[in-house]
């Protein structure tokens, strides 16, 4: 899809200028960091769902699943290459129903609808021919890969408790798969053990003690096959919804040094057919509720200290493929970018969006591969927000969300402002917190260099639009299917930062003195 206009309609600018402006002072505490993210914090998933996956009387996956995605499209390749690199996690609900056609496995069935199967499907298979294709694609696009392993292989469902899978995990199929992967020289950054098997599970569950025993087996297998520590993939788990007792038990059983990263999932917007979805996204008190999950996971990490800390290894906002009316629109960015900001303040190292492509929550359109608005928000985060997280305080208006990091490219700091208000803009002045003495006033920051600003708005002013404007330029692919240029607007440092109603802005300030960023 290509558009002939090169600027957002002037009506949007008039609408923004007529909104009520409120003055707000934001204080950046730059003396010390409050958290650290991975350099590749932004992550996306590729899922196993076949075209027959349907929810809410719709089937939005098409040919976006791992086994049938056409990897030759220039738009897909360019969208990934723009991140240089992009972290991708291969996995999802059906990963515990996937066998690898290698070693003793001779047949390779496709997923088929089956009423008594896991999530309504029969067992599926990853052939080594398809694994070869995927790795050529990953190498070409510079992907940093996490692969989700089948953690149910060899187990059986309990006859007395529905959904509980019992018995020891059998590692032979994974061993053969890893040996093939190593023989081909394919690079895997990390392996995640199972999908949503923790606690009450989703479709299937495994007892915490049993999972802890099995993840030790996996860790020893990785150590055995990957002899050199510098090339040894990390082991992640459990890749499910946080439940305190289950997480504590599994980590007590597995012990120190087994799980490198503690992974969990977030779907805090509920089912994708919720008619109240938009209200949830625009309600700051609702958005804040998930902070209790981040705090709980953070507390577990501080107790057991896995090497890599906590990862959000899957988060699509709305369950079961997302919301067809919201997830592909500009409005979804208020949830998505706020979640990345919040997660980073709780020391979550990685945030994986479900999905790169597929369902209603894909960053790319499942048919045309054209980026949806959230793609551009994620790309800007990746390019601008560094790994060092700073504390921010402001006046109490909850509709203005602010997060600050050291700039990814030094010097300076980068901030993201999210304005949830429909009828108020904000004029922002900045202060630099005075370190060591809370009783003394903060320093008002007076910059000397132009600020770099990136303002994101919906094309028509309606946040349900599926086209985003960056600094009043519509973000649409070029005829060569390249990602359009995403250049900043240079703004006089003596003026306040202006955040229009229902808009999002990234701002990088090169001459802001933050000792944590040196």
Coordinates of C-alpha atoms in Angstrom, one line a residue:
X1 CA 0.0 0.0 0.0
X2 CA 1.5 3.4 -1.0
X3 CA 0.2 6.9 -0.5
X4 CA 0.7 10.0 -2.6
X5 CA 0.7 12.5 0.3
X6 CA 4.0 13.4 1.9
X7 CA 2.8 15.3 5.0
X8 CA 0.0 14.6 7.5
X9 CA -3.1 16.6 6.9
X10 CA -3.0 20.2 8.2
X11 CA -6.3 19.5 10.1
X12 CA -4.3 17.4 12.5
X13 CA -2.0 20.3 13.3
X14 CA -4.9 22.7 13.9
X15 CA -6.6 20.1 16.1
X16 CA -3.4 19.8 18.2
X17 CA -2.9 23.5 18.5
X18 CA -6.5 24.0 19.8
X19 CA -6.1 21.5 22.7
X20 CA -5.6 22.9 26.2
X21 CA -1.9 23.2 27.1
X22 CA -0.7 22.3 30.6
X23 CA 2.7 23.2 32.0
X24 CA 4.6 20.3 33.6
X25 CA 8.1 20.1 35.1
X26 CA 9.9 16.8 34.8
X27 CA 12.8 16.0 37.0
X28 CA 15.5 13.6 35.7
X29 CA 17.6 11.9 38.4
X30 CA 20.8 11.4 36.4
X31 CA 23.3 10.8 39.2
X32 CA 22.8 7.0 39.2
X33 CA 20.9 4.4 37.2
X34 CA 17.9 2.6 38.7
X35 CA 18.0 -0.4 36.3
X36 CA 19.8 -1.9 33.3
X37 CA 18.3 -3.5 30.2
X38 CA 20.0 -5.6 27.6
X39 CA 21.4 -3.7 24.6
X40 CA 18.8 -5.6 22.5
X41 CA 15.8 -4.9 24.8
X42 CA 13.3 -4.8 21.9
X43 CA 12.4 -8.3 20.9
X44 CA 9.7 -9.8 18.7
X45 CA 8.3 -13.3 18.4
X46 CA 7.6 -15.6 15.5
X47 CA 4.8 -18.1 16.3
X48 CA 3.9 -21.6 15.2
X49 CA 0.2 -21.0 14.6
X50 CA -1.1 -22.4 11.3
X51 CA -3.7 -20.6 9.1
X52 CA -6.5 -22.6 10.8
X53 CA -5.9 -20.9 14.1
X54 CA -9.1 -18.9 14.8
X55 CA -10.5 -16.8 17.6
X56 CA -13.6 -14.6 18.0
X57 CA -15.0 -15.8 14.6
X58 CA -11.9 -14.7 12.7
X59 CA -8.7 -16.4 11.5
X60 CA -6.0 -13.7 11.4
X61 CA -2.8 -15.8 11.1
X62 CA -2.9 -16.6 7.4
X63 CA 0.6 -17.8 6.3
X64 CA 2.5 -15.9 9.1
X65 CA 3.4 -19.1 11.1
X66 CA 7.0 -20.3 11.3
X67 CA 6.3 -23.3 9.0
X68 CA 4.7 -21.4 6.2
X69 CA 5.9 -17.8 6.3
X70 CA 7.4 -16.8 2.9
X71 CA 10.9 -15.6 3.8
X72 CA 11.6 -14.0 0.4
X73 CA 9.6 -10.8 0.8
X74 CA 11.8 -7.7 0.6
X75 CA 9.4 -5.8 2.9
X76 CA 9.9 -8.5 5.6
X77 CA 13.7 -8.6 5.2
X78 CA 14.0 -4.8 5.3
X79 CA 11.8 -4.5 8.3
X80 CA 14.1 -6.8 10.3
X81 CA 17.3 -5.4 8.9
X82 CA 16.4 -1.9 10.0
X83 CA 17.0 -2.9 13.7
X84 CA 20.5 -4.1 13.0
X85 CA 20.1 -6.4 15.0
X86 CA 16.6 -7.5 16.0
X87 CA 16.2 -10.1 18.7
X88 CA 13.6 -12.7 17.7
X89 CA 12.1 -15.5 19.8
X90 CA 10.8 -18.5 17.9
X91 CA 8.1 -20.0 20.0
X92 CA 4.5 -19.9 21.1
X93 CA 1.6 -22.0 22.3
X94 CA 2.3 -24.9 20.0
X95 CA 6.0 -25.2 20.6
X96 CA 5.5 -28.0 23.2
X97 CA 3.7 -29.9 20.4
X98 CA 6.6 -29.6 17.9
X99 CA 9.0 -32.5 17.2
X100 CA 12.2 -32.0 15.2
X101 CA 12.7 -34.3 12.2
X102 CA 16.2 -35.4 12.9
X103 CA 17.8 -38.5 14.4
X104 CA 15.2 -41.2 15.2
X105 CA 12.2 -39.1 14.1
X106 CA 11.3 -40.2 10.6
X107 CA 7.8 -38.8 10.0
X108 CA 7.0 -35.0 9.9
X109 CA 3.3 -34.3 10.2
X110 CA 1.7 -30.9 9.7
X111 CA -0.4 -29.3 12.4
X112 CA -4.0 -30.4 12.0
X113 CA -7.2 -29.4 13.8
X114 CA -7.9 -31.9 16.5
X115 CA -10.4 -31.4 19.2
X116 CA -8.5 -33.3 21.9
X117 CA -5.1 -31.9 20.9
X118 CA -3.1 -29.3 22.7
X119 CA -4.8 -26.0 21.9
X120 CA -7.0 -27.9 19.5
X121 CA -4.2 -29.1 17.2
X122 CA -2.3 -32.3 16.6
X123 CA 1.4 -32.6 16.9
X124 CA 3.4 -30.7 14.3
X125 CA 7.0 -31.0 13.0
X126 CA 10.0 -28.8 12.1
X127 CA 11.9 -30.4 9.3
X128 CA 15.6 -29.7 9.0
X129 CA 15.0 -28.4 5.5
X130 CA 12.8 -25.7 7.0
X131 CA 15.3 -25.1 9.8
X132 CA 18.0 -24.5 7.1
X133 CA 15.7 -22.0 5.4
X134 CA 15.0 -20.2 8.6
X135 CA 18.7 -19.9 9.5
X136 CA 19.7 -18.6 6.1
X137 CA 17.0 -16.0 6.7
X138 CA 18.2 -15.2 10.2
X139 CA 21.8 -14.9 9.1
X140 CA 20.9 -12.7 6.2
X141 CA 18.8 -10.3 8.3
X142 CA 21.2 -10.3 11.3
X143 CA 18.7 -11.8 13.8
X144 CA 19.7 -12.5 17.4
X145 CA 17.8 -15.7 18.0
X146 CA 16.0 -17.3 21.0
X147 CA 14.5 -20.7 20.3
X148 CA 11.7 -22.1 22.3
X149 CA 12.1 -25.8 23.0
X150 CA 9.4 -28.5 23.4
X151 CA 9.4 -29.2 27.1
X152 CA 6.6 -31.8 27.0
X153 CA 8.5 -34.3 24.9
X154 CA 8.2 -37.8 26.5
X155 CA 5.6 -36.8 29.1
X156 CA 2.0 -37.9 29.3
X157 CA -1.1 -36.1 30.4
X158 CA -2.3 -37.1 33.9
X159 CA -5.3 -39.4 34.1
X160 CA -6.4 -37.8 37.3
X161 CA -5.8 -34.0 36.8
X162 CA -6.7 -32.4 33.5
X163 CA -4.0 -30.3 31.9
X164 CA -1.2 -31.7 34.2
X165 CA 1.7 -33.4 32.3
X166 CA 3.7 -35.9 34.3
X167 CA 6.9 -37.8 33.9
X168 CA 10.5 -36.8 33.1
X169 CA 11.3 -34.8 30.0
X170 CA 13.0 -36.9 27.4
X171 CA 15.9 -34.8 25.8
X172 CA 16.9 -37.1 22.9
X173 CA 15.0 -35.2 20.2
X174 CA 16.4 -31.9 21.5
X175 CA 19.9 -33.4 21.6
X176 CA 19.7 -34.4 18.0
X177 CA 18.3 -31.0 17.1
X178 CA 21.1 -29.2 18.9
X179 CA 23.7 -31.5 17.3
X180 CA 22.4 -30.7 13.8
X181 CA 22.3 -27.0 14.6
X182 CA 25.9 -27.1 15.8
X183 CA 27.1 -29.1 12.8
X184 CA 25.6 -26.4 10.5
X185 CA 27.2 -23.5 12.4
X186 CA 23.8 -21.9 13.2
X187 CA 23.9 -19.3 15.9
X188 CA 21.4 -19.6 18.8
X189 CA 21.7 -16.9 21.5
X190 CA 19.4 -18.7 23.9
X191 CA 17.0 -21.6 24.4
X192 CA 13.8 -21.2 26.3
X193 CA 12.4 -24.3 27.9
X194 CA 8.6 -24.7 27.3
X195 CA 5.8 -22.2 26.8
X196 CA 3.3 -21.3 29.5
X197 CA 3.7 -24.4 31.5
X198 CA 4.1 -22.6 34.9
X199 CA 1.5 -22.3 37.6
X200 CA -2.0 -23.1 36.3
X201 CA -0.6 -23.3 32.8
X202 CA -2.3 -22.4 29.5
X203 CA -3.4 -25.7 27.8
X204 CA -0.8 -27.7 29.7
X205 CA 1.2 -27.4 33.0
X206 CA 4.1 -29.1 34.6
X207 CA 4.7 -29.3 38.4
X208 CA 7.3 -26.8 39.6
X209 CA 9.6 -29.4 41.1
X210 CA 9.5 -31.5 38.0
X211 CA 10.2 -28.5 35.8
X212 CA 13.2 -27.6 38.0
X213 CA 14.7 -31.1 37.7
X214 CA 14.2 -31.1 33.9
X215 CA 15.8 -27.7 33.3
X216 CA 18.9 -29.0 35.0
X217 CA 19.0 -31.8 32.4
X218 CA 18.7 -29.1 29.7
X219 CA 21.5 -27.0 31.1
X220 CA 23.8 -30.0 31.3
X221 CA 22.9 -30.9 27.7
X222 CA 23.8 -27.4 26.5
X223 CA 27.1 -27.5 28.5
X224 CA 28.0 -30.9 27.0
X225 CA 27.2 -30.0 23.4
X226 CA 28.4 -26.4 23.3
X227 CA 31.9 -26.9 24.7
X228 CA 33.1 -23.3 24.5
X229 CA 31.6 -21.0 27.1
X230 CA 31.7 -18.0 24.7
X231 CA 29.5 -19.7 22.2
X232 CA 27.2 -21.5 24.7
X233 CA 23.6 -20.5 24.4
X234 CA 21.8 -19.3 27.5
X235 CA 19.0 -21.3 29.1
X236 CA 15.8 -19.4 29.8
X237 CA 12.6 -20.4 31.6
X238 CA 9.9 -20.9 32.4
X239 CA 8.2 -18.7 29.8
X240 CA 4.8 -18.5 31.5
X241 CA 2.6 -16.4 33.6
X242 CA 4.1 -15.4 37.0
X243 CA 2.8 -17.2 40.0
X244 CA 5.0 -16.6 43.1
X245 CA 4.9 -20.0 44.7
X246 CA 5.5 -21.9 41.4
X247 CA 8.4 -19.7 40.4
X248 CA 10.0 -19.9 43.9
X249 CA 9.8 -23.7 44.0
X250 CA 11.2 -24.2 40.5
X251 CA 14.2 -22.0 41.3
X252 CA 14.8 -23.6 44.6
X253 CA 14.9 -27.0 42.9
X254 CA 17.1 -26.0 40.0
X255 CA 19.5 -24.0 42.1
X256 CA 22.0 -21.3 41.3
X257 CA 23.6 -21.1 37.8
X258 CA 21.1 -23.2 35.9
X259 CA 18.6 -20.7 34.5
X260 CA 20.4 -17.8 33.0
X261 CA 17.3 -15.7 32.5
X262 CA 13.9 -15.8 34.2
X263 CA 11.2 -15.4 31.6
X264 CA 7.6 -14.6 32.0
X265 CA 4.6 -13.5 29.9
X266 CA 2.3 -10.4 30.1
X267 CA -1.2 -10.1 28.6
X268 CA -2.6 -7.4 30.9
X269 CA -5.3 -6.2 28.5
X270 CA -7.3 -9.4 28.7
X271 CA -9.2 -11.2 25.9
X272 CA -8.9 -9.7 22.4
X273 CA -12.7 -9.3 22.0
X274 CA -13.1 -7.1 25.1
X275 CA -15.3 -4.1 23.9
X276 CA -13.7 -2.0 26.7
X277 CA -10.2 -2.5 25.2
X278 CA -9.7 1.2 24.2
X279 CA -10.7 2.4 27.6
X280 CA -8.2 0.1 29.3
X281 CA -5.4 1.4 27.1
X282 CA -6.2 5.0 27.9
X283 CA -6.7 4.5 31.7
X284 CA -3.4 5.2 33.5
X285 CA -4.7 3.4 36.7
X286 CA -5.4 0.3 34.7
X287 CA -2.0 0.4 33.0
X288 CA -0.3 0.7 36.4
X289 CA -1.9 -2.5 37.8
X290 CA 0.6 -4.7 36.0
X291 CA 3.5 -3.1 38.0
X292 CA 2.7 -5.6 40.8
X293 CA 3.7 -8.5 38.4
X294 CA 6.9 -6.7 37.5
X295 CA 7.7 -6.2 41.1
X296 CA 7.0 -9.8 42.0
X297 CA 9.3 -11.1 39.3
X298 CA 11.9 -8.6 40.3
X299 CA 11.8 -9.8 43.9
X300 CA 12.3 -13.4 42.8
X301 CA 15.2 -12.4 40.6
X302 CA 16.8 -10.5 43.6
X303 CA 16.3 -13.7 45.7
X304 CA 17.8 -16.2 43.3
X305 CA 19.9 -14.0 41.1
X306 CA 19.9 -15.6 37.7
X307 CA 22.7 -14.3 35.6
X308 CA 20.6 -12.4 33.0
X309 CA 17.8 -11.2 35.3
X310 CA 14.2 -11.2 34.1
X311 CA 12.8 -11.2 30.6
X312 CA 9.3 -10.5 29.3
X313 CA 9.6 -13.2 26.7
X314 CA 6.0 -12.7 25.3
X315 CA 3.6 -9.8 25.6
X316 CA 0.9 -9.1 23.1
X317 CA -1.4 -7.0 25.2
X318 CA -4.6 -8.7 24.3
X319 CA -4.9 -12.5 24.4
X320 CA -5.8 -14.9 21.6
X321 CA -4.3 -13.0 18.6
X322 CA -5.0 -9.5 19.9
X323 CA -7.8 -7.1 19.2
X324 CA -8.8 -6.7 15.5
X325 CA -10.1 -3.2 16.2
X326 CA -7.2 -1.9 18.4
X327 CA -3.9 -3.9 18.2
X328 CA -3.0 -2.8 14.7
X329 CA -3.8 0.9 15.3
X330 CA -1.9 3.8 16.6
X331 CA -3.8 3.5 19.9
X332 CA -2.0 0.2 20.8
X333 CA 1.3 2.2 21.1
X334 CA 0.0 3.8 24.3
X335 CA -0.1 0.3 25.9
X336 CA 3.0 -1.1 24.1
X337 CA 5.5 1.7 24.7
X338 CA 4.3 2.3 28.2
X339 CA 4.8 -1.3 29.0
X340 CA 8.4 -1.2 27.7
X341 CA 9.0 1.9 29.7
X342 CA 7.5 0.3 32.9
X343 CA 9.3 -3.0 32.4
X344 CA 12.7 -1.3 32.0
X345 CA 12.3 0.5 35.3
X346 CA 11.7 -2.9 37.0
X347 CA 15.0 -4.1 35.6
X348 CA 13.5 -6.4 33.0
X349 CA 16.3 -7.0 30.5
X350 CA 14.3 -7.9 27.4
X351 CA 10.7 -7.2 26.2
X352 CA 9.4 -9.6 23.4
X353 CA 6.4 -8.4 21.5
X354 CA 3.9 -11.0 20.2
X355 CA 4.4 -11.0 17.3
X356 CA 6.6 -9.7 14.5
X357 CA 3.9 -10.9 12.1
X358 CA 0.7 -12.8 12.6
X359 CA -2.6 -12.4 14.5
X360 CA -3.9 -8.9 15.0
X361 CA -1.0 -7.9 17.2
X362 CA 1.8 -8.3 14.6
X363 CA 4.1 -5.4 14.1
X364 CA 3.8 -6.1 10.4
X365 CA 0.6 -6.7 8.4
X366 CA 0.2 -10.5 7.9
X367 CA -0.7 -10.1 4.2
X368 CA 1.2 -7.1 2.9
X369 CA 4.1 -7.0 5.4
X370 CA 3.5 -3.3 5.7
X371 CA 4.5 -2.1 9.2
X372 CA 1.8 -1.2 11.6
X373 CA 2.2 1.9 13.9
X374 CA 3.8 0.0 16.8
X375 CA 6.7 -1.1 14.5
X376 CA 7.9 2.5 14.2
X377 CA 7.6 3.1 18.0
X378 CA 9.6 -0.1 18.6
X379 CA 12.3 0.9 16.1
X380 CA 12.7 4.3 17.6
X381 CA 13.0 2.8 21.1
X382 CA 15.8 0.4 19.8
X383 CA 17.7 3.3 18.1
X384 CA 17.3 5.9 20.9
X385 CA 16.9 4.4 24.3
X386 CA 20.1 3.1 25.9
X387 CA 20.5 0.3 28.4
X388 CA 20.9 2.6 31.4
X389 CA 17.5 3.5 33.0
X390 CA 17.1 6.7 35.0
X391 CA 14.5 7.7 37.6
X392 CA 12.0 10.4 36.6
X393 CA 9.6 12.3 38.8
X394 CA 7.0 14.8 37.7
X395 CA 3.9 16.6 38.8
X396 CA 1.1 14.2 39.5
X397 CA -0.9 14.3 36.2
X398 CA -1.4 10.6 35.4
X399 CA -2.2 11.1 31.7
X400 CA 1.4 12.0 31.0
X401 CA 3.7 9.0 31.2
X402 CA 7.5 9.7 31.1
X403 CA 10.5 7.3 31.0
X404 CA 14.2 8.3 30.7
X405 CA 17.3 6.3 29.7
X406 CA 20.8 7.3 28.8
X407 CA 20.9 7.9 25.1
X408 CA 21.9 4.8 23.1
X409 CA 24.4 6.8 21.1
X410 CA 26.3 9.0 23.6
X411 CA 26.3 11.6 24.9
X412 CA 23.0 12.7 26.6
X413 CA 19.7 11.3 27.7
X414 CA 16.7 10.0 25.7
X415 CA 13.1 10.3 27.0
X416 CA 9.8 9.0 25.9
X417 CA 6.6 11.0 26.6
X418 CA 3.2 9.3 26.3
X419 CA 0.2 11.6 26.4
X420 CA -3.0 9.7 27.1
X421 CA -5.2 12.8 27.3
X422 CA -7.7 13.4 24.5
X423 CA -7.9 17.2 25.0
X424 CA -4.8 18.4 26.7
X425 CA -1.3 18.9 25.4
X426 CA 1.7 19.3 27.8
X427 CA 4.5 21.9 27.7
X428 CA 7.4 20.2 29.5
X429 CA 10.3 21.9 31.2
X430 CA 13.1 19.7 32.6
X431 CA 15.1 19.8 35.8
X432 CA 18.2 17.9 36.8
X433 CA 17.9 16.4 40.3
X434 CA 20.5 17.6 42.8
X435 CA 22.3 14.5 44.0
X436 CA 22.8 13.7 47.6
X437 CA 20.5 16.4 49.2
X438 CA 16.8 15.9 48.7
X439 CA 16.1 19.1 50.7
X440 CA 17.7 21.4 48.1
X441 CA 15.9 22.6 45.0
X442 CA 16.6 20.8 41.7
X443 CA 18.5 22.5 38.9
X444 CA 16.4 23.8 36.1
X445 CA 18.0 22.5 32.9
X446 CA 18.8 25.1 30.3
X447 CA 20.1 23.4 27.2
X448 CA 22.5 25.0 24.7
X449 CA 22.2 22.4 21.9
X450 CA 19.2 21.8 19.8
X451 CA 17.0 18.9 21.0
X452 CA 16.3 15.9 18.7
X453 CA 12.6 15.2 18.8
X454 CA 10.5 12.5 17.2
X455 CA 6.7 13.1 17.5
X456 CA 4.3 10.2 16.7
X457 CA 0.7 10.9 15.9
X458 CA -2.2 9.2 14.2
X459 CA -2.5 10.3 10.5
X460 CA -6.1 11.7 10.9
X461 CA -6.0 12.5 14.5
X462 CA -8.2 9.5 15.2
X463 CA -6.0 7.1 17.4
X464 CA -7.8 4.1 15.7
X465 CA -6.0 5.0 12.5
X466 CA -3.5 2.4 11.3
X467 CA -1.1 4.9 9.8
X468 CA 1.3 6.9 12.0
X469 CA 3.0 10.2 11.3
X470 CA 6.5 10.9 12.5
X471 CA 7.1 14.7 12.8
X472 CA 4.1 15.2 10.5
X473 CA 5.4 12.8 7.8
X474 CA 3.3 9.6 7.2
X475 CA 5.3 6.5 7.7
X476 CA 4.7 4.4 4.6
X477 CA 7.1 2.1 2.8
X478 CA 8.9 3.3 -0.3
X479 CA 8.4 1.7 -3.7
X480 CA 11.5 -0.4 -3.0
X481 CA 9.9 -1.6 0.2
X482 CA 12.5 0.1 2.4
X483 CA 11.6 1.5 5.8
X484 CA 11.2 5.3 5.4
X485 CA 13.8 7.7 6.8
X486 CA 13.1 8.5 10.5
X487 CA 14.9 11.8 11.0
X488 CA 14.5 13.9 14.1
X489 CA 13.2 17.4 14.3
X490 CA 15.8 19.8 15.7
X491 CA 14.2 22.1 18.3
X492 CA 15.6 25.2 20.0
X493 CA 16.6 24.1 23.5
X494 CA 15.3 27.3 25.1
X495 CA 11.7 26.3 24.3
X496 CA 9.5 23.8 26.3
X497 CA 9.0 20.3 25.0
X498 CA 5.5 20.3 23.5
X499 CA 3.6 17.0 23.6
X500 CA 0.3 17.1 21.7
X501 CA -2.9 15.4 23.0
X502 CA -3.0 11.6 22.4
X503 CA 0.5 11.6 21.0
X504 CA 3.9 10.0 21.8
X505 CA 7.3 11.6 21.5
X506 CA 10.9 10.6 21.9
X507 CA 13.3 13.3 22.8
X508 CA 17.1 13.1 22.9
X509 CA 19.1 15.9 24.7
X510 CA 22.8 15.7 24.0
X511 CA 24.0 18.2 26.6
X512 CA 22.0 17.0 29.6
X513 CA 24.6 16.2 32.3
X514 CA 23.8 12.9 33.8
X515 CA 26.7 11.2 35.6
X516 CA 25.1 7.8 35.2
X517 CA 25.4 8.3 31.4
X518 CA 29.1 9.1 31.3

